[in-house]
Short mmCIF file of C-alpha atoms in Angstrom, two decimals:
data_model
loop_
_atom_site.label_atom_id
_atom_site.label_comp_id
_atom_site.label_asym_id
_atom_site.label_seq_id
_atom_site.Cartn_x
_atom_site.Cartn_y
_atom_site.Cartn_z
CA MET S 79 -6.83 -8.39 -130.11
CA LYS S 80 -7.09 -9.16 -126.40
CA ALA S 81 -10.55 -9.49 -124.85
CA ILE S 82 -12.16 -10.75 -121.66
CA SER S 83 -14.42 -13.67 -122.55
CA GLN S 84 -16.41 -16.37 -120.83
CA HIS S 85 -17.54 -19.77 -122.04
CA THR S 86 -19.84 -20.51 -119.12
CA TYR S 87 -21.72 -18.64 -116.40
CA GLY S 88 -20.58 -18.17 -112.83
CA GLY S 89 -18.36 -16.01 -110.67
CA SER S 90 -15.32 -14.03 -111.76
CA GLU S 91 -13.41 -17.29 -112.24
CA VAL S 92 -15.22 -17.83 -115.56
CA LEU S 93 -13.59 -14.72 -117.08
CA GLN S 94 -10.52 -15.32 -119.24
CA GLU S 95 -8.23 -13.10 -121.25
CA VAL S 96 -8.28 -14.44 -124.81
CA GLU S 97 -7.02 -13.53 -128.26
CA LEU S 98 -9.76 -12.83 -130.80
CA ASP S 99 -9.75 -11.59 -134.36
CA ARG S 100 -10.02 -7.85 -134.61
CA PRO S 101 -13.55 -7.05 -135.90
CA SER S 102 -14.22 -4.98 -139.01
CA PRO S 103 -16.88 -2.27 -139.23
CA GLY S 104 -19.82 -2.93 -141.53
CA PRO S 105 -22.06 -0.34 -143.17
CA SER S 106 -22.96 2.49 -140.75
CA GLU S 107 -20.51 1.14 -138.16
CA VAL S 108 -17.21 2.26 -136.70
CA LEU S 109 -14.31 0.33 -135.23
CA VAL S 110 -13.22 1.81 -131.91
CA ARG S 111 -9.87 1.28 -130.22
CA VAL S 112 -11.07 1.01 -126.62
CA ARG S 113 -9.32 3.15 -124.02
CA ALA S 114 -11.79 2.68 -121.16
CA ALA S 115 -14.91 0.63 -120.55
CA GLY S 116 -17.26 1.27 -117.67
CA MET S 117 -18.60 -1.65 -115.67
CA ASN S 118 -22.26 -1.83 -114.65
CA PRO S 119 -24.43 -4.15 -112.55
CA THR S 120 -25.79 -5.60 -115.79
CA ASP S 121 -22.25 -6.84 -116.57
CA TRP S 122 -21.92 -8.47 -113.17
CA LYS S 123 -25.30 -10.16 -113.56
CA HIS S 124 -24.77 -11.32 -117.15
CA LYS S 125 -21.54 -12.97 -116.02
CA GLN S 126 -23.66 -15.21 -113.80
CA PHE S 127 -26.59 -16.13 -116.07
CA ALA S 128 -27.86 -15.73 -119.63
CA GLY S 129 -30.15 -12.80 -118.83
CA LEU S 130 -31.02 -10.71 -121.88
CA VAL S 131 -28.05 -11.73 -124.03
CA GLY S 132 -28.26 -15.52 -124.01
CA ARG S 133 -25.16 -16.44 -125.97
CA LEU S 134 -21.75 -17.93 -125.26
CA PRO S 135 -18.88 -17.30 -125.59
CA LEU S 136 -19.53 -13.78 -124.43
CA VAL S 137 -17.45 -10.62 -124.18
CA LEU S 138 -19.21 -8.28 -121.77
CA GLY S 139 -19.21 -4.48 -121.66
CA TRP S 140 -21.61 -1.83 -122.98
CA ASP S 141 -19.82 1.39 -121.96
CA VAL S 142 -17.00 2.52 -124.19
CA SER S 143 -14.67 5.47 -124.60
CA GLY S 144 -11.93 5.34 -127.20
CA VAL S 145 -10.61 6.37 -130.58
CA VAL S 146 -12.17 5.65 -133.96
CA GLU S 147 -9.84 3.28 -135.78
CA ALA S 148 -11.85 2.79 -138.98
CA VAL S 149 -15.29 3.59 -140.38
CA GLY S 150 -17.66 1.47 -142.42
CA LEU S 151 -19.52 2.26 -145.58
CA GLY S 152 -21.68 5.38 -145.40
CA VAL S 153 -20.35 6.77 -142.10
CA THR S 154 -19.96 10.53 -142.22
CA ILE S 155 -20.27 11.69 -138.60
CA HIS S 156 -17.01 10.12 -137.36
CA ARG S 157 -13.54 9.85 -138.84
CA PRO S 158 -10.48 7.80 -137.89
CA GLY S 159 -8.74 9.51 -135.01
CA ASP S 160 -11.91 10.95 -133.44
CA GLU S 161 -12.22 10.44 -129.70
CA VAL S 162 -15.72 9.15 -128.98
CA PHE S 163 -17.82 7.67 -126.19
CA GLY S 164 -21.20 6.06 -125.85
CA MET S 165 -23.18 2.94 -125.08
CA LEU S 166 -23.29 -0.09 -127.34
CA PRO S 167 -26.89 -1.07 -128.22
CA TYR S 168 -28.43 -2.75 -125.19
CA PRO S 169 -28.59 -5.66 -124.74
CA HIS S 170 -27.24 -7.37 -127.85
CA GLY S 171 -24.48 -4.90 -128.81
CA VAL S 172 -22.29 -6.02 -125.92
CA GLY S 173 -18.50 -6.42 -126.30
CA ALA S 174 -16.55 -3.44 -124.92
CA PHE S 175 -14.25 -5.43 -122.63
CA ALA S 176 -11.72 -5.76 -125.41
CA GLU S 177 -9.01 -3.80 -127.19
CA PHE S 178 -11.35 -3.10 -130.13
CA VAL S 179 -15.11 -3.06 -130.56
CA VAL S 180 -17.50 -2.35 -133.43
CA ALA S 181 -20.40 0.03 -132.74
CA PRO S 182 -23.16 1.69 -134.77
CA ALA S 183 -21.81 5.11 -135.69
CA ARG S 184 -24.84 6.87 -134.21
CA ALA S 185 -24.49 5.15 -130.85
CA LEU S 186 -21.41 7.29 -130.21
CA VAL S 187 -20.70 11.01 -129.85
CA ARG S 188 -17.52 13.04 -129.55
CA LYS S 189 -15.81 12.75 -126.20
CA PRO S 190 -15.79 16.15 -124.46
CA GLU S 191 -12.41 17.84 -124.58
CA GLY S 192 -10.71 18.00 -121.22
CA VAL S 193 -12.42 14.82 -120.00
CA ASP S 194 -10.23 11.73 -119.89
CA HIS S 195 -11.26 8.33 -121.19
CA VAL S 196 -11.80 6.90 -117.69
CA GLN S 197 -14.36 9.57 -116.86
CA ALA S 198 -15.98 9.28 -120.30
CA GLY S 199 -16.05 5.50 -120.13
CA ALA S 200 -17.84 5.60 -116.78
CA ILE S 201 -20.76 7.69 -117.97
CA PRO S 202 -22.80 6.35 -120.93
CA LEU S 203 -25.04 3.48 -119.80
CA ALA S 204 -25.74 4.83 -116.32
CA ALA S 205 -26.28 8.40 -117.49
CA LEU S 206 -28.49 7.34 -120.40
CA THR S 207 -30.54 5.23 -118.00
CA ALA S 208 -31.02 8.18 -115.65
CA TRP S 209 -31.78 10.50 -118.58
CA GLN S 210 -34.35 8.19 -120.12
CA VAL S 211 -36.09 7.72 -116.76
CA LEU S 212 -36.12 11.34 -115.61
CA VAL S 213 -36.28 13.27 -118.88
CA ASP S 214 -37.79 11.03 -121.55
CA ALA S 215 -40.22 9.02 -119.42
CA ALA S 216 -40.99 11.18 -116.37
CA ASP S 217 -40.59 14.58 -118.08
CA LEU S 218 -39.27 15.88 -114.76
CA ARG S 219 -39.94 19.59 -114.36
CA PRO S 220 -38.69 22.41 -112.12
CA GLY S 221 -40.12 22.24 -108.64
CA GLN S 222 -41.13 18.60 -108.81
CA ARG S 223 -39.94 16.14 -106.19
CA VAL S 224 -38.09 12.94 -107.05
CA LEU S 225 -37.02 10.00 -104.89
CA ILE S 226 -33.92 8.14 -106.12
CA HIS S 227 -33.14 4.78 -104.54
CA ALA S 228 -29.50 3.73 -104.14
CA ALA S 229 -28.55 7.31 -104.92
CA ALA S 230 -24.82 6.67 -104.56
CA GLY S 231 -24.81 3.84 -107.10
CA GLY S 232 -23.83 4.03 -110.75
CA VAL S 233 -27.20 5.20 -112.06
CA GLY S 234 -28.22 6.89 -108.83
CA HIS S 235 -25.39 9.39 -108.46
CA LEU S 236 -25.77 10.52 -112.06
CA ALA S 237 -29.54 10.70 -111.68
CA VAL S 238 -29.11 13.05 -108.71
CA GLN S 239 -27.15 15.45 -110.92
CA ILE S 240 -29.54 15.20 -113.87
CA ALA S 241 -32.57 15.74 -111.63
CA LYS S 242 -30.96 18.87 -110.18
CA GLU S 243 -30.29 20.10 -113.72
CA ARG S 244 -34.03 19.73 -114.32
CA GLY S 245 -34.75 21.94 -111.31
CA ALA S 246 -36.18 19.15 -109.14
CA TYR S 247 -36.06 18.67 -105.38
CA VAL S 248 -33.97 15.51 -104.99
CA ILE S 249 -34.36 12.93 -102.23
CA GLY S 250 -31.98 9.98 -102.15
CA THR S 251 -31.65 6.79 -100.17
CA ALA S 252 -28.10 5.75 -99.25
CA SER S 253 -26.10 4.65 -96.24
CA ALA S 254 -24.99 7.52 -94.00
CA PRO S 255 -21.27 7.44 -94.99
CA LYS S 256 -22.29 8.34 -98.56
CA HIS S 257 -24.43 11.34 -97.65
CA ALA S 258 -21.62 13.92 -97.84
CA LEU S 259 -20.81 12.93 -101.43
CA LEU S 260 -24.47 13.05 -102.45
CA ARG S 261 -24.93 16.50 -100.96
CA GLU S 262 -21.91 17.61 -102.96
CA LEU S 263 -23.59 16.25 -106.08
CA GLY S 264 -26.76 18.21 -105.33
CA ALA S 265 -29.10 16.03 -103.26
CA ASP S 266 -31.50 18.09 -101.15
CA GLN S 267 -32.61 15.39 -98.69
CA LEU S 268 -31.02 12.06 -97.79
CA ILE S 269 -32.38 9.00 -96.03
CA ASP S 270 -30.24 6.33 -94.41
CA TYR S 271 -32.20 3.27 -95.50
CA ARG S 272 -30.65 1.24 -92.67
CA THR S 273 -32.14 3.37 -89.90
CA GLU S 274 -34.92 5.47 -91.47
CA ASP S 275 -38.24 4.70 -93.16
CA PHE S 276 -38.18 6.28 -96.61
CA THR S 277 -41.98 6.12 -96.85
CA ALA S 278 -42.20 8.83 -94.16
CA ILE S 279 -41.08 11.56 -96.58
CA ASP S 280 -43.44 14.16 -97.98
CA PRO S 281 -45.01 12.87 -101.21
CA VAL S 282 -43.00 12.94 -104.44
CA ASP S 283 -43.91 13.17 -108.11
CA VAL S 284 -41.45 10.55 -109.36
CA VAL S 285 -39.62 7.54 -107.95
CA LEU S 286 -36.55 6.16 -109.72
CA ASP S 287 -36.51 2.58 -108.48
CA THR S 288 -33.17 0.80 -108.80
CA LEU S 289 -33.93 -2.06 -106.43
CA GLY S 290 -37.30 -3.62 -107.28
CA GLY S 291 -38.97 -6.11 -104.96
CA GLU S 292 -40.46 -4.89 -101.71
CA THR S 293 -38.73 -1.51 -102.07
CA ALA S 294 -40.65 -0.87 -105.28
CA VAL S 295 -43.94 -1.91 -103.67
CA ARG S 296 -43.41 0.32 -100.63
CA SER S 297 -42.36 3.21 -102.85
CA LEU S 298 -45.93 3.56 -104.09
CA ASP S 299 -46.71 4.99 -100.63
CA THR S 300 -44.40 7.94 -101.34
CA LEU S 301 -46.13 9.12 -104.52
CA LYS S 302 -48.52 12.02 -104.97
CA PRO S 303 -51.80 11.34 -106.80
CA GLY S 304 -50.92 10.86 -110.44
CA GLY S 305 -47.28 10.21 -109.59
CA GLN S 306 -45.16 7.60 -111.30
CA LEU S 307 -42.62 4.98 -110.35
CA ILE S 308 -40.13 4.00 -113.04
CA SER S 309 -38.04 0.94 -112.32
CA ILE S 310 -34.74 -0.14 -113.85
CA ALA S 311 -34.70 -3.29 -111.72
CA ILE S 312 -36.04 -5.38 -114.58
CA GLY S 313 -35.30 -8.76 -113.04
CA SER S 314 -36.96 -7.97 -109.71
CA PHE S 315 -39.82 -5.74 -110.84
CA PRO S 316 -43.06 -7.09 -109.30
CA GLN S 317 -45.34 -8.14 -112.15
CA ASP S 318 -48.47 -6.96 -110.37
CA LEU S 319 -47.05 -3.55 -109.46
CA PRO S 320 -48.58 -1.71 -112.46
CA ALA S 321 -52.03 -2.96 -111.44
CA GLN S 322 -51.44 -2.01 -107.81
CA ALA S 323 -50.38 1.46 -108.90
CA ALA S 324 -53.30 1.93 -111.28
CA ALA S 325 -55.77 1.03 -108.52
CA ARG S 326 -54.36 3.95 -106.54
CA GLY S 327 -54.32 6.46 -109.40
CA LEU S 328 -50.57 6.02 -109.94
CA ARG S 329 -48.32 4.64 -112.66
CA ALA S 330 -45.55 2.05 -112.25
CA TYR S 331 -43.55 0.52 -115.08
CA PRO S 332 -40.09 -0.84 -115.92
CA LEU S 333 -37.63 0.81 -118.30
CA LEU S 334 -34.84 -0.78 -120.32
CA VAL S 335 -32.10 1.60 -121.45
CA GLU S 336 -31.58 2.14 -125.19
CA ALA S 337 -28.66 3.50 -127.19
CA ASP S 338 -29.61 7.06 -128.08
CA GLN S 339 -27.42 9.59 -129.81
CA ALA S 340 -29.62 12.56 -128.91
CA GLY S 341 -29.49 11.57 -125.26
CA MET S 342 -25.73 11.10 -125.43
CA ARG S 343 -25.32 14.55 -126.97
CA ALA S 344 -27.34 16.09 -124.15
CA ILE S 345 -25.23 14.19 -121.62
CA ALA S 346 -22.01 15.24 -123.37
CA ASP S 347 -23.14 18.87 -123.19
CA LEU S 348 -23.64 18.56 -119.42
CA VAL S 349 -20.22 16.94 -119.03
CA THR S 350 -18.58 19.65 -121.14
CA ALA S 351 -20.23 22.33 -119.01
CA GLY S 352 -18.96 20.68 -115.82
CA ARG S 353 -22.48 19.94 -114.61
CA LEU S 354 -22.30 16.15 -114.77
CA ARG S 355 -19.47 13.91 -113.63
CA ALA S 356 -19.03 10.29 -112.75
CA VAL S 357 -17.62 9.21 -109.42
CA VAL S 358 -15.14 6.43 -110.16
CA GLU S 359 -14.49 4.20 -107.16
CA ALA S 360 -11.83 2.05 -108.84
CA THR S 361 -10.08 1.32 -112.12
CA PHE S 362 -8.52 -1.94 -113.25
CA PRO S 363 -6.52 -2.81 -116.36
CA LEU S 364 -8.40 -4.98 -118.85
CA ALA S 365 -6.43 -8.07 -117.84
CA GLN S 366 -7.74 -7.68 -114.27
CA ALA S 367 -11.40 -7.50 -115.21
CA ALA S 368 -12.15 -10.25 -112.70
CA LYS S 369 -11.14 -7.91 -109.87
CA GLY S 370 -13.63 -5.35 -111.13
CA HIS S 371 -16.33 -8.00 -111.16
CA ASP S 372 -15.43 -9.06 -107.63
CA LEU S 373 -15.82 -5.48 -106.44
CA GLY S 374 -19.13 -5.12 -108.28
CA ASP S 375 -20.43 -8.36 -106.84
CA THR S 376 -20.22 -6.87 -103.34
CA GLY S 377 -23.15 -4.59 -104.20
CA ARG S 378 -21.44 -1.73 -102.38
CA VAL S 379 -19.85 0.24 -105.21
CA THR S 380 -20.04 4.01 -104.94
CA GLY S 381 -20.37 5.38 -108.46
CA LYS S 382 -18.59 3.34 -111.13
CA VAL S 383 -15.82 0.84 -111.75
CA VAL S 384 -13.87 1.27 -115.00
CA LEU S 385 -11.56 -1.01 -117.01
CA THR S 386 -8.66 0.67 -118.79
CA VAL S 387 -6.98 -0.53 -121.96
CA PRO S 388 -3.31 0.41 -122.55
#
């Protein structure tokens, strides 16, 4: 099979199209013929340094949408020919930037009918991240207020939609040209981070921090008493932030996304109902994965970038 692999760390020049042996599914696993694979900031970062994976050679990619090619021993929930989508176990289940990938059967769910593989491939990791922050961790409830940083990004734009589904009042930070899209997705209030001070907003119950660093620190000033900041910016999460928050009667902690079939089913239900969609800024064929990485490295992607596999 063809795959995009790297033998060292660096820019997009380290990515090479290679021929690898097609994997075989083990017990409780399925082999998926990949049709689309979403790209995420974690892919762009792991191209550059070992991060959480720490092995070479490396085939990146956690998002996958495709067709079950074969099933391993004991698998009953999927059959060959099923169209499925989901997130490979993070971080060590990586490998979707290839024609075939093996995944735990229960990391995947049926792809919603009427949704193409590009749309399905764009959703899993970012939507699961938003779901696990807002629903599992924050237990966001109707009428609560949530601040979402980088609201037009991969996680952010899906988090806006999930927060609205929970009945929350949604505030997002984004550059002004992206405000129209975010209002269309359901944002109630938008802040142009380049010209406005986000700490001037009325207090919120929850902050979804996608940036870390000084933004995370300043975000404590936006929280109501007892409020919580949940950060997905693992690499730039200030180590002393939980203590700072606790001293003020707040909570602050990082979250690492996990493969979760129940979460994926809930997300699939929203997609099927037309209440959750991914904005796809660009698609590239698998062989041009480097171009997708170059776009991601700009840090200015609206929504998602997706690789397609013929």
